[in-house]
CSV table of C-alpha atoms in Angstrom, one decimal:
chain,number,residue,atom,x,y,z
A,1,MET,CA,0.0,0.0,0.0
A,2,THR,CA,1.1,3.6,-0.6
A,3,PRO,CA,1.1,5.5,2.7
A,4,PRO,CA,0.4,9.2,3.2
A,5,PRO,CA,3.5,11.4,3.9
A,6,ALA,CA,4.9,10.7,7.3
A,7,PRO,CA,7.7,12.1,9.5
A,8,PRO,CA,11.1,10.3,9.4
A,9,PRO,CA,11.1,7.1,11.4
A,10,THR,CA,12.6,6.7,14.8
A,11,PRO,CA,15.9,4.9,14.0
A,12,PRO,CA,16.1,1.2,14.9
A,13,PRO,CA,19.1,-0.2,16.8
A,14,ALA,CA,22.6,0.9,15.9
A,15,PRO,CA,23.8,0.5,12.3
A,16,ALA,CA,26.0,-2.4,11.2
A,17,PRO,CA,29.6,-2.1,12.2
A,18,ALA,CA,32.0,-1.0,9.5
A,19,GLY,CA,33.8,-4.3,9.5
A,20,ASP,CA,37.4,-5.0,8.5
A,21,ASP,CA,38.8,-2.9,5.7
A,22,LEU,CA,41.8,-5.2,5.5
A,23,PRO,CA,42.0,-8.5,3.5
A,24,VAL,CA,41.1,-11.7,5.3
A,25,ARG,CA,41.8,-15.4,4.5
A,26,TYR,CA,39.1,-17.8,5.8
A,27,LEU,CA,40.1,-21.4,6.2
A,28,ALA,CA,37.3,-23.9,6.5
A,29,ASP,CA,36.7,-27.7,6.4
A,30,VAL,CA,34.7,-27.6,3.1
A,31,ALA,CA,33.2,-25.1,0.7
A,32,LEU,CA,30.2,-25.3,-1.6
A,33,VAL,CA,31.1,-22.8,-4.4
A,34,CYS,CA,27.7,-23.0,-6.0
A,35,ASP,CA,29.1,-22.3,-9.4
A,36,ALA,CA,27.8,-23.8,-12.6
A,37,ASP,CA,29.7,-27.1,-11.9
A,38,PHE,CA,28.6,-27.1,-8.3
A,39,THR,CA,32.2,-27.4,-7.1
A,40,VAL,CA,32.9,-28.8,-3.7
A,41,VAL,CA,36.3,-27.8,-2.2
A,42,ASP,CA,37.9,-29.7,0.7
A,43,HIS,CA,40.0,-27.6,3.1
A,44,PRO,CA,39.4,-24.4,1.2
A,45,ALA,CA,40.9,-20.9,1.5
A,46,LEU,CA,38.5,-18.1,0.9
A,47,ASP,CA,40.2,-14.8,0.4
A,48,VAL,CA,38.2,-11.5,0.9
A,49,ALA,CA,39.6,-8.1,0.0
A,50,GLY,CA,39.1,-5.0,2.1
A,51,ASP,CA,36.4,-3.8,-0.3
A,52,GLY,CA,34.3,-6.9,0.6
A,53,ARG,CA,34.8,-8.8,-2.6
A,54,ILE,CA,36.2,-12.3,-3.0
A,55,THR,CA,39.7,-12.6,-4.5
A,56,HIS,CA,40.3,-16.3,-4.3
A,57,VAL,CA,38.7,-19.6,-3.5
A,58,GLY,CA,40.3,-23.0,-3.8
A,59,PRO,CA,42.3,-25.6,-1.8
A,60,ALA,CA,44.3,-23.9,0.9
A,61,ALA,CA,47.4,-25.8,-0.3
A,62,ASP,CA,47.2,-24.0,-3.6
A,63,ALA,CA,46.3,-20.5,-2.3
A,64,PRO,CA,48.4,-17.5,-3.4
A,65,PRO,CA,50.6,-15.6,-1.0
A,66,LEU,CA,48.8,-13.3,1.4
A,67,PRO,CA,49.3,-9.6,1.5
A,68,ASP,CA,51.3,-8.4,4.4
A,69,ASP,CA,48.3,-6.7,6.0
A,70,ALA,CA,46.0,-9.8,5.7
A,71,SER,CA,44.7,-11.8,8.7
A,72,VAL,CA,43.7,-15.5,8.8
A,73,ARG,CA,40.6,-16.9,10.4
A,74,ARG,CA,39.8,-20.6,10.9
A,75,LEU,CA,36.2,-21.6,10.5
A,76,ALA,CA,35.0,-25.1,11.5
A,77,GLY,CA,32.4,-26.6,9.2
A,78,LEU,CA,31.1,-25.6,5.8
A,79,VAL,CA,31.1,-22.3,4.0
A,80,MET,CA,28.9,-21.4,1.1
A,81,PRO,CA,27.2,-18.4,-0.4
A,82,GLY,CA,24.5,-16.6,1.5
A,83,LEU,CA,21.0,-17.5,0.4
A,84,VAL,CA,19.1,-15.1,-1.9
A,85,ASN,CA,15.4,-14.4,-1.1
A,86,THR,CA,13.8,-13.3,-4.4
A,87,HIS,CA,10.4,-12.1,-3.1
A,88,ALA,CA,9.5,-10.9,0.3
A,89,HIS,CA,7.4,-8.3,2.2
A,90,THR,CA,9.6,-8.4,5.3
A,91,PRO,CA,7.9,-5.5,7.2
A,92,MET,CA,4.9,-7.8,7.5
A,93,THR,CA,6.4,-9.3,10.6
A,94,LEU,CA,4.0,-6.8,12.1
A,95,VAL,CA,1.0,-8.9,10.8
A,96,ARG,CA,2.4,-12.4,11.1
A,97,GLY,CA,-0.4,-14.9,11.9
A,98,ALA,CA,-3.3,-12.6,11.0
A,99,GLY,CA,-6.0,-14.0,8.8
A,100,ASP,CA,-4.7,-17.6,8.9
A,101,GLY,CA,-6.8,-19.9,6.8
A,102,LEU,CA,-8.3,-17.3,4.4
A,103,PRO,CA,-7.8,-17.6,0.6
A,104,LEU,CA,-5.6,-15.0,-0.9
A,105,LEU,CA,-8.0,-12.2,-1.8
A,106,ARG,CA,-10.0,-12.4,1.4
A,107,TRP,CA,-6.7,-12.6,3.3
A,108,LEU,CA,-5.6,-9.4,1.7
A,109,HIS,CA,-8.8,-7.4,2.0
A,110,GLU,CA,-10.0,-8.7,5.4
A,111,ALA,CA,-6.7,-9.1,7.3
A,112,MET,CA,-3.8,-7.3,5.6
A,113,PHE,CA,-5.1,-4.1,4.0
A,114,PRO,CA,-6.9,-2.8,7.2
A,115,ARG,CA,-3.8,-3.3,9.3
A,116,GLU,CA,-1.5,-1.8,6.6
A,117,ALA,CA,-3.7,1.2,6.4
A,118,ARG,CA,-2.8,2.0,10.0
A,119,MET,CA,1.0,1.5,9.6
A,120,THR,CA,3.5,4.3,10.1
A,121,ASP,CA,7.2,4.7,9.1
A,122,ASP,CA,8.2,3.8,12.7
A,123,ASP,CA,6.2,0.5,12.4
A,124,ILE,CA,7.9,-0.3,9.1
A,125,ALA,CA,11.3,0.4,10.6
A,126,TRP,CA,10.8,-2.0,13.5
A,127,GLY,CA,9.1,-4.7,11.4
A,128,THR,CA,11.9,-4.6,8.9
A,129,THR,CA,14.5,-4.6,11.7
A,130,LEU,CA,13.0,-7.8,13.3
A,131,GLY,CA,12.6,-9.5,9.9
A,132,ALA,CA,16.1,-8.6,8.7
A,133,ALA,CA,17.6,-10.2,11.9
A,134,GLU,CA,15.5,-13.3,11.2
A,135,LEU,CA,16.7,-13.5,7.6
A,136,LEU,CA,20.3,-13.0,8.5
A,137,ARG,CA,20.3,-15.6,11.3
A,138,ALA,CA,18.9,-18.1,8.7
A,139,GLY,CA,21.8,-17.3,6.4
A,140,VAL,CA,19.8,-15.2,4.0
A,141,THR,CA,22.1,-12.4,3.0
A,142,THR,CA,20.0,-10.8,0.2
A,143,THR,CA,16.3,-10.1,0.1
A,144,CYS,CA,14.1,-8.6,-2.6
A,145,GLU,CA,11.4,-6.5,-1.0
A,146,MET,CA,8.2,-5.4,-2.6
A,147,TYR,CA,6.5,-2.9,-0.1
A,148,ALA,CA,5.7,0.7,0.5
A,149,TRP,CA,7.2,3.0,3.1
A,150,GLU,CA,10.4,2.3,1.2
A,151,GLN,CA,12.6,4.8,2.9
A,152,ALA,CA,11.9,3.4,6.3
A,153,LEU,CA,12.5,-0.1,5.0
A,154,ILE,CA,15.8,0.9,3.3
A,155,ASP,CA,17.1,2.6,6.4
A,156,ALA,CA,16.3,-0.2,8.7
A,157,GLY,CA,17.6,-2.9,6.4
A,158,ARG,CA,20.8,-1.0,5.8
A,159,ALA,CA,21.2,-0.6,9.6
A,160,ALA,CA,20.8,-4.4,10.1
A,161,GLY,CA,23.4,-5.1,7.4
A,162,ILE,CA,21.4,-7.1,5.0
A,163,ARG,CA,21.7,-6.7,1.2
A,164,LEU,CA,18.5,-5.2,-0.2
A,165,VAL,CA,16.8,-5.1,-3.6
A,166,VAL,CA,13.9,-2.7,-2.8
A,167,CYS,CA,11.0,-2.5,-5.3
A,168,PRO,CA,8.6,0.0,-3.9
A,169,SER,CA,5.1,-1.1,-4.4
A,170,VAL,CA,2.8,0.5,-6.9
A,171,ILE,CA,-0.7,-0.4,-5.9
A,172,LYS,CA,-4.1,1.1,-6.6
A,173,LEU,CA,-6.0,1.7,-3.4
A,174,ASP,CA,-9.7,2.3,-3.1
A,175,GLY,CA,-10.6,5.9,-4.0
A,176,LEU,CA,-7.7,6.4,-6.3
A,177,ASP,CA,-9.1,7.4,-9.7
A,178,GLY,CA,-7.6,8.9,-12.8
A,179,SER,CA,-3.9,8.8,-13.6
A,180,GLY,CA,-2.6,11.5,-11.3
A,181,TRP,CA,-1.9,9.1,-8.4
A,182,LEU,CA,0.1,6.8,-10.7
A,183,ASP,CA,2.2,9.6,-12.0
A,184,ARG,CA,2.9,10.8,-8.5
A,185,ARG,CA,3.8,7.3,-7.3
A,186,LEU,CA,6.1,6.7,-10.2
A,187,ASP,CA,7.9,10.0,-9.5
A,188,GLU,CA,8.3,8.9,-5.9
A,189,VAL,CA,9.8,5.6,-6.8
A,190,ALA,CA,12.1,7.2,-9.4
A,191,ALA,CA,13.3,9.7,-6.7
A,192,VAL,CA,14.1,6.8,-4.4
A,193,HIS,CA,16.1,5.1,-7.2
A,194,ARG,CA,18.1,8.3,-7.8
A,195,ARG,CA,18.7,8.7,-4.1
A,196,GLU,CA,19.4,5.1,-2.9
A,197,HIS,CA,20.3,2.9,-5.9
A,198,ASP,CA,23.9,1.8,-5.5
A,199,PRO,CA,25.2,-1.3,-7.3
A,200,ASP,CA,28.5,-0.8,-5.5
A,201,GLY,CA,26.8,-0.9,-2.1
A,202,THR,CA,24.2,-3.0,-0.5
A,203,VAL,CA,21.0,-1.4,-1.7
A,204,THR,CA,19.6,-1.5,-5.2
A,205,VAL,CA,16.1,-0.1,-6.2
A,206,GLY,CA,13.5,-1.3,-8.7
A,207,PHE,CA,9.8,-0.8,-9.3
A,208,GLY,CA,7.1,-3.1,-7.8
A,209,PRO,CA,3.7,-2.9,-9.6
A,210,HIS,CA,1.5,-5.1,-7.6
A,211,SER,CA,-0.3,-7.1,-10.3
A,212,VAL,CA,-2.3,-6.7,-13.5
A,213,TYR,CA,-5.5,-7.5,-11.6
A,214,ASN,CA,-4.9,-4.6,-9.2
A,215,LEU,CA,-3.5,-2.0,-11.6
A,216,GLY,CA,-4.7,-3.1,-15.1
A,217,PRO,CA,-2.5,-3.5,-18.1
A,218,GLY,CA,-2.1,0.2,-18.8
A,219,ALA,CA,-0.7,1.1,-15.4
A,220,CYS,CA,1.5,-1.9,-15.4
A,221,ALA,CA,2.9,-0.8,-18.8
A,222,GLU,CA,3.5,2.8,-17.5
A,223,THR,CA,5.3,1.4,-14.5
A,224,ALA,CA,7.4,-0.9,-16.8
A,225,ALA,CA,8.3,2.1,-18.9
A,226,ALA,CA,9.4,4.1,-15.9
A,227,ALA,CA,11.6,1.2,-14.8
A,228,ALA,CA,13.1,0.7,-18.2
A,229,ASP,CA,14.0,4.4,-18.4
A,230,LEU,CA,16.3,3.8,-15.4
A,231,ASP,CA,17.3,0.2,-16.4
A,232,ALA,CA,15.7,-0.8,-13.1
A,233,LEU,CA,14.3,-4.2,-12.2
A,234,LEU,CA,10.5,-4.6,-12.5
A,235,HIS,CA,9.1,-6.9,-9.9
A,236,ILE,CA,5.4,-8.0,-10.2
A,237,HIS,CA,3.0,-10.7,-8.9
A,238,VAL,CA,1.9,-13.0,-11.7
A,239,ALA,CA,-0.7,-15.7,-11.8
A,240,GLU,CA,-0.5,-16.6,-8.1
A,241,THR,CA,-4.0,-18.0,-7.9
A,242,ARG,CA,-6.3,-19.7,-10.5
A,243,THR,CA,-9.0,-17.0,-10.4
A,244,GLU,CA,-7.3,-13.7,-9.4
A,245,GLY,CA,-7.1,-12.4,-13.0
A,246,ALA,CA,-10.4,-13.7,-14.2
A,247,ASP,CA,-12.0,-10.2,-14.8
A,248,VAL,CA,-8.9,-8.9,-16.6
A,249,GLU,CA,-8.6,-12.0,-18.7
A,250,ALA,CA,-12.3,-11.9,-19.6
A,251,ALA,CA,-12.0,-8.3,-20.7
A,252,HIS,CA,-9.1,-9.4,-23.0
A,253,GLY,CA,-10.9,-12.2,-24.9
A,254,GLY,CA,-9.7,-14.9,-22.5
A,255,ALA,CA,-6.0,-14.1,-23.0
A,256,SER,CA,-3.9,-15.3,-20.0
A,257,THR,CA,-2.3,-12.9,-17.5
A,258,VAL,CA,1.1,-13.6,-19.0
A,259,ARG,CA,-0.1,-12.9,-22.5
A,260,ILE,CA,-1.8,-9.6,-21.4
A,261,LEU,CA,1.3,-8.4,-19.7
A,262,ALA,CA,3.5,-9.4,-22.6
A,263,ASP,CA,1.3,-7.7,-25.2
A,264,ALA,CA,1.3,-4.5,-23.0
A,265,GLY,CA,5.1,-4.4,-23.1
A,266,VAL,CA,5.5,-5.1,-19.4
A,267,PHE,CA,8.1,-7.8,-20.1
A,268,ASP,CA,10.3,-5.7,-22.4
A,269,GLY,CA,12.8,-4.8,-19.7
A,270,ARG,CA,14.4,-6.5,-16.7
A,271,VAL,CA,11.5,-8.4,-15.0
A,272,LEU,CA,11.2,-10.7,-12.0
A,273,ALA,CA,7.7,-12.3,-11.7
A,274,ALA,CA,6.6,-13.6,-8.4
A,275,HIS,CA,4.7,-16.9,-8.0
A,276,CYS,CA,3.8,-17.8,-11.6
A,277,VAL,CA,1.7,-20.8,-10.3
A,278,TRP,CA,-1.0,-20.9,-13.0
A,279,LEU,CA,1.0,-21.0,-16.3
A,280,SER,CA,0.2,-22.8,-19.6
A,281,ASP,CA,2.8,-24.1,-21.9
A,282,ASP,CA,2.4,-21.0,-24.0
A,283,ASP,CA,2.9,-18.8,-20.9
A,284,ILE,CA,6.1,-20.6,-20.0
A,285,ALA,CA,7.4,-20.2,-23.6
A,286,THR,CA,6.5,-16.5,-23.4
A,287,LEU,CA,8.4,-15.9,-20.2
A,288,ALA,CA,11.4,-17.8,-21.6
A,289,GLU,CA,11.3,-15.8,-24.8
A,290,ARG,CA,11.2,-12.5,-22.9
A,291,ALA,CA,13.9,-13.6,-20.4
A,292,VAL,CA,11.5,-13.1,-17.4
A,293,ALA,CA,12.9,-14.5,-14.2
A,294,VAL,CA,10.6,-16.2,-11.6
A,295,ALA,CA,10.5,-16.1,-7.8
A,296,HIS,CA,9.2,-19.4,-6.6
A,297,CYS,CA,7.4,-19.3,-3.3
A,298,PRO,CA,6.4,-23.0,-2.5
A,299,VAL,CA,5.6,-22.6,1.2
A,300,SER,CA,3.4,-19.5,0.7
A,301,ASN,CA,1.7,-21.1,-2.3
A,302,MET,CA,0.9,-24.2,-0.2
A,303,LYS,CA,-0.2,-22.2,2.9
A,304,LEU,CA,-2.6,-20.1,0.9
A,305,GLY,CA,-3.8,-23.0,-1.2
A,306,SER,CA,-2.7,-21.2,-4.4
A,307,GLY,CA,-1.4,-24.2,-6.3
A,308,THR,CA,1.9,-25.7,-7.5
A,309,ALA,CA,4.2,-23.8,-9.8
A,310,ARG,CA,5.6,-25.7,-12.8
A,311,VAL,CA,9.2,-25.2,-11.8
A,312,PRO,CA,10.7,-28.2,-13.7
A,313,GLU,CA,9.0,-27.1,-16.9
A,314,MET,CA,10.2,-23.5,-16.4
A,315,ALA,CA,13.7,-24.7,-15.8
A,316,ALA,CA,13.6,-26.9,-18.9
A,317,ALA,CA,12.5,-23.9,-20.9
A,318,GLY,CA,15.6,-21.9,-19.7
A,319,ILE,CA,13.8,-19.6,-17.3
A,320,THR,CA,15.9,-18.4,-14.3
A,321,VAL,CA,14.1,-19.4,-11.1
A,322,GLY,CA,15.0,-18.2,-7.6
A,323,LEU,CA,13.4,-19.2,-4.3
A,324,ALA,CA,11.5,-17.0,-2.0
A,325,THR,CA,9.7,-16.9,1.3
A,326,ASP,CA,7.0,-14.4,0.3
A,327,GLY,CA,6.0,-12.4,3.4
A,328,PRO,CA,6.2,-13.5,7.0
A,329,ALA,CA,2.4,-13.3,7.1
A,330,SER,CA,1.9,-15.8,4.4
A,331,ASN,CA,4.7,-18.3,5.2
A,332,ASP,CA,5.0,-17.6,8.3
A,333,ASN,CA,8.7,-17.4,8.7
A,334,LEU,CA,11.7,-16.1,6.8
A,335,ASP,CA,13.9,-19.3,6.9
A,336,LEU,CA,14.6,-19.9,3.2
A,337,TRP,CA,15.9,-23.3,3.9
A,338,GLU,CA,12.3,-24.5,4.1
A,339,GLU,CA,11.9,-23.5,0.4
A,340,VAL,CA,15.2,-25.3,-0.4
A,341,LYS,CA,13.7,-28.5,0.8
A,342,LEU,CA,10.1,-28.1,-0.1
A,343,ALA,CA,10.6,-26.8,-3.7
A,344,PRO,CA,12.0,-30.2,-4.9
A,345,LEU,CA,9.7,-32.2,-2.7
A,346,LEU,CA,6.6,-30.4,-4.1
A,347,ALA,CA,7.9,-30.9,-7.7
A,348,ARG,CA,8.6,-34.6,-7.1
A,349,VAL,CA,5.3,-35.4,-5.6
A,350,THR,CA,3.4,-33.5,-8.3
A,351,ALA,CA,5.3,-35.3,-11.0
A,352,HIS,CA,5.4,-38.7,-9.2
A,353,ASP,CA,9.1,-38.6,-10.2
A,354,PRO,CA,12.0,-38.6,-7.7
A,355,THR,CA,14.4,-37.5,-10.4
A,356,VAL,CA,12.7,-34.1,-10.8
A,357,LEU,CA,14.7,-31.2,-9.2
A,358,GLY,CA,17.8,-32.6,-7.5
A,359,ALA,CA,19.5,-31.4,-4.3
A,360,ALA,CA,22.0,-29.3,-6.2
A,361,ASP,CA,19.2,-27.7,-8.2
A,362,ALA,CA,17.4,-26.7,-5.0
A,363,VAL,CA,20.5,-25.1,-3.5
A,364,SER,CA,21.4,-23.4,-6.8
A,365,MET,CA,17.9,-21.8,-7.0
A,366,ALA,CA,18.5,-20.4,-3.5
A,367,THR,CA,21.9,-19.0,-4.3
A,368,ARG,CA,23.2,-18.6,-7.9
A,369,GLY,CA,19.7,-18.7,-9.4
A,370,GLY,CA,18.4,-16.0,-7.1
A,371,ALA,CA,21.4,-13.8,-7.7
A,372,ALA,CA,20.9,-14.1,-11.5
A,373,ALA,CA,17.2,-13.3,-11.1
A,374,LEU,CA,18.1,-10.1,-9.3
A,375,GLY,CA,21.1,-9.2,-11.4
A,376,LEU,CA,23.6,-9.2,-8.5
A,377,ASP,CA,27.2,-10.3,-8.1
A,378,VAL,CA,26.4,-12.7,-5.3
A,379,GLY,CA,25.3,-16.3,-5.0
A,380,THR,CA,28.6,-18.0,-5.7
A,381,LEU,CA,32.0,-18.1,-4.0
A,382,GLU,CA,34.0,-16.9,-7.0
A,383,PRO,CA,36.6,-14.1,-7.5
A,384,GLY,CA,35.0,-10.8,-8.2
A,385,ARG,CA,31.8,-11.6,-6.4
A,386,TRP,CA,30.7,-9.9,-3.2
A,387,ALA,CA,31.7,-11.9,-0.1
A,388,ASP,CA,28.2,-12.7,1.0
A,389,PHE,CA,28.7,-16.0,2.7
A,390,ILE,CA,27.7,-18.2,5.6
A,391,ARG,CA,29.2,-20.8,7.8
A,392,ILE,CA,27.2,-23.9,8.6
A,393,ASP,CA,28.0,-26.0,11.7
A,394,THR,CA,28.3,-29.5,10.3
A,395,ASP,CA,29.0,-31.1,13.7
A,396,ASP,CA,25.5,-32.7,13.6
A,397,ALA,CA,24.1,-36.1,12.9
A,398,ALA,CA,22.3,-34.7,9.9
A,399,PHE,CA,25.7,-34.2,8.1
A,400,VAL,CA,27.0,-37.7,8.8
A,401,PRO,CA,28.1,-39.7,6.9
A,402,VAL,CA,29.8,-38.0,3.9
A,403,THR,CA,31.5,-40.4,1.5
A,404,SER,CA,31.2,-38.2,-1.6
A,405,PRO,CA,30.6,-34.6,-2.6
A,406,ASP,CA,27.0,-35.5,-3.7
A,407,GLU,CA,26.2,-36.7,-0.3
A,408,LEU,CA,27.3,-33.4,1.3
A,409,VAL,CA,25.2,-31.5,-1.2
A,410,ALA,CA,22.2,-33.8,-0.3
A,411,HIS,CA,22.7,-33.1,3.4
A,412,VAL,CA,22.7,-29.3,2.8
A,413,ALA,CA,19.6,-29.5,0.7
A,414,TRP,CA,17.5,-31.9,2.7
A,415,SER,CA,18.8,-31.1,6.2
A,416,GLY,CA,19.8,-27.5,5.9
A,417,SER,CA,18.1,-25.1,8.4
A,418,GLY,CA,18.6,-21.6,9.7
A,419,ARG,CA,19.3,-23.3,13.1
A,420,ARG,CA,22.5,-24.7,11.6
A,421,VAL,CA,23.8,-21.4,10.3
A,422,ALA,CA,26.5,-20.2,12.7
A,423,ASP,CA,28.1,-17.1,11.1
A,424,VAL,CA,27.1,-14.8,8.3
A,425,TRP,CA,29.0,-12.1,6.3
A,426,VAL,CA,27.6,-9.5,3.9
A,427,ALA,CA,30.1,-7.8,1.6
A,428,GLY,CA,32.8,-9.1,3.9
A,429,ARG,CA,31.3,-7.7,7.1
A,430,GLN,CA,30.2,-10.2,9.8
A,431,VAL,CA,26.6,-9.7,10.8
A,432,VAL,CA,25.9,-13.0,12.6
A,433,SER,CA,28.3,-14.6,15.0
A,434,ASP,CA,27.7,-18.0,16.6
A,435,GLY,CA,24.0,-17.7,15.7
A,436,THR,CA,23.4,-14.2,17.1
A,437,CYS,CA,22.7,-11.2,14.9
A,438,THR,CA,25.3,-8.7,16.0
A,439,THR,CA,23.6,-5.7,14.3
A,440,VAL,CA,20.2,-5.8,15.9
A,441,ASP,CA,18.9,-5.8,19.5
A,442,GLU,CA,16.3,-8.5,18.8
A,443,SER,CA,14.8,-8.4,22.3
A,444,GLU,CA,13.9,-4.8,21.8
A,445,ALA,CA,12.8,-5.4,18.2
A,446,ARG,CA,10.4,-8.2,19.3
A,447,ALA,CA,8.9,-6.0,22.0
A,448,GLN,CA,8.4,-3.1,19.6
A,449,VAL,CA,6.7,-5.3,17.0
A,450,GLN,CA,4.5,-6.9,19.6
A,451,LYS,CA,3.4,-3.5,20.9
A,452,ARG,CA,2.8,-2.1,17.4
A,453,ALA,CA,1.0,-5.2,16.1
A,454,GLU,CA,-1.5,-4.9,19.0
A,455,ARG,CA,-2.3,-1.3,17.8
A,456,LEU,CA,-2.6,-2.4,14.2
A,457,ALA,CA,-5.0,-5.2,15.0
A,458,THR,CA,-7.4,-3.2,17.1
A,459,GLY,CA,-7.2,0.2,15.3
């Protein structure tokens, strides 16, 4: 929802520490590089420069000489890229649990929209702060956010130290008629892009038109044109439920949502489509032809009874697919490891085929695939990429035995969990240590969200 103007938010807890500006070599037991070959490196050295980018990864025995000012850290367990969440509404920690059991449109109109109408920038700051800590502790180092109150979201996420792709929502609210509101909103989002978009930092900015059923094809096309003018990502909900677009589709001679958006030019730029549950073969071909990436939200889709996305068919068509939690009110947590496990399980039980979507495929979607969908230099432990990485404690029965690299990958996919993530770095800066988010006072954040949620629920 688009809020009325509000005063600047009260700042959440202290910003992330500056981190080391000197090179560091990390020595671990094993590394999952998550490159195209899904390389597994035993006893690796991972070198990170002072600017937060990776300069080397490989066997420690073959590592290049260290600069004189470098330090060495020993990490027990496994290192791998941080997970990439390709679709979220993280401030909705404020409404977690509300409207449980309702179908999507009733859930939105009866439970979500009334509470969101009462939100303030301060609410968003605290909801984002709590959610960012939850994400980071789960090893999620990047999140793509579609929400309003974008400045409060950006400020809080940056303070927590998480990498953000922020796509401020463009949504038509009751009472908004004519085109003036859309022009104003697009100007607002463009201003946020000019002010905050920084590919060399931890915040990038796109545009987030809600959906064709909310905005109509014309407003979606105008939003896409505004995004294209800035070479910005366009992030939109597409075909989440079977019936959501019935009126629009009927008005266009029965054409599908995907076809309507394609014909309107919405897919002509950089596009990430969330959900994409109800797609025909022609729809999949259209998305592939237009190089539209997809954010797959299996837990949310199951919780809301939306359906099962055709991920194997999308992948076979060459569509880039990332994994996503959706919001904490439709999941209801932000632990992307659940998606890593459930995405292939859902695909396999639907196809009655255990060969559909392997363990490496699932981990790739949560790392390299998500990074590609967002156009970011993360998702793999390769030189030149940002040092967004995590350490997993493998001193656990779930990671025994390992007699081959494939078994290790299987353990990560099927037994991975935020509870096993010990340490987390974003751009070379440590933000989680021994399972504790060091950038957020979580006790205070929980108390603030509880207090604010009570007000939002009662008016």
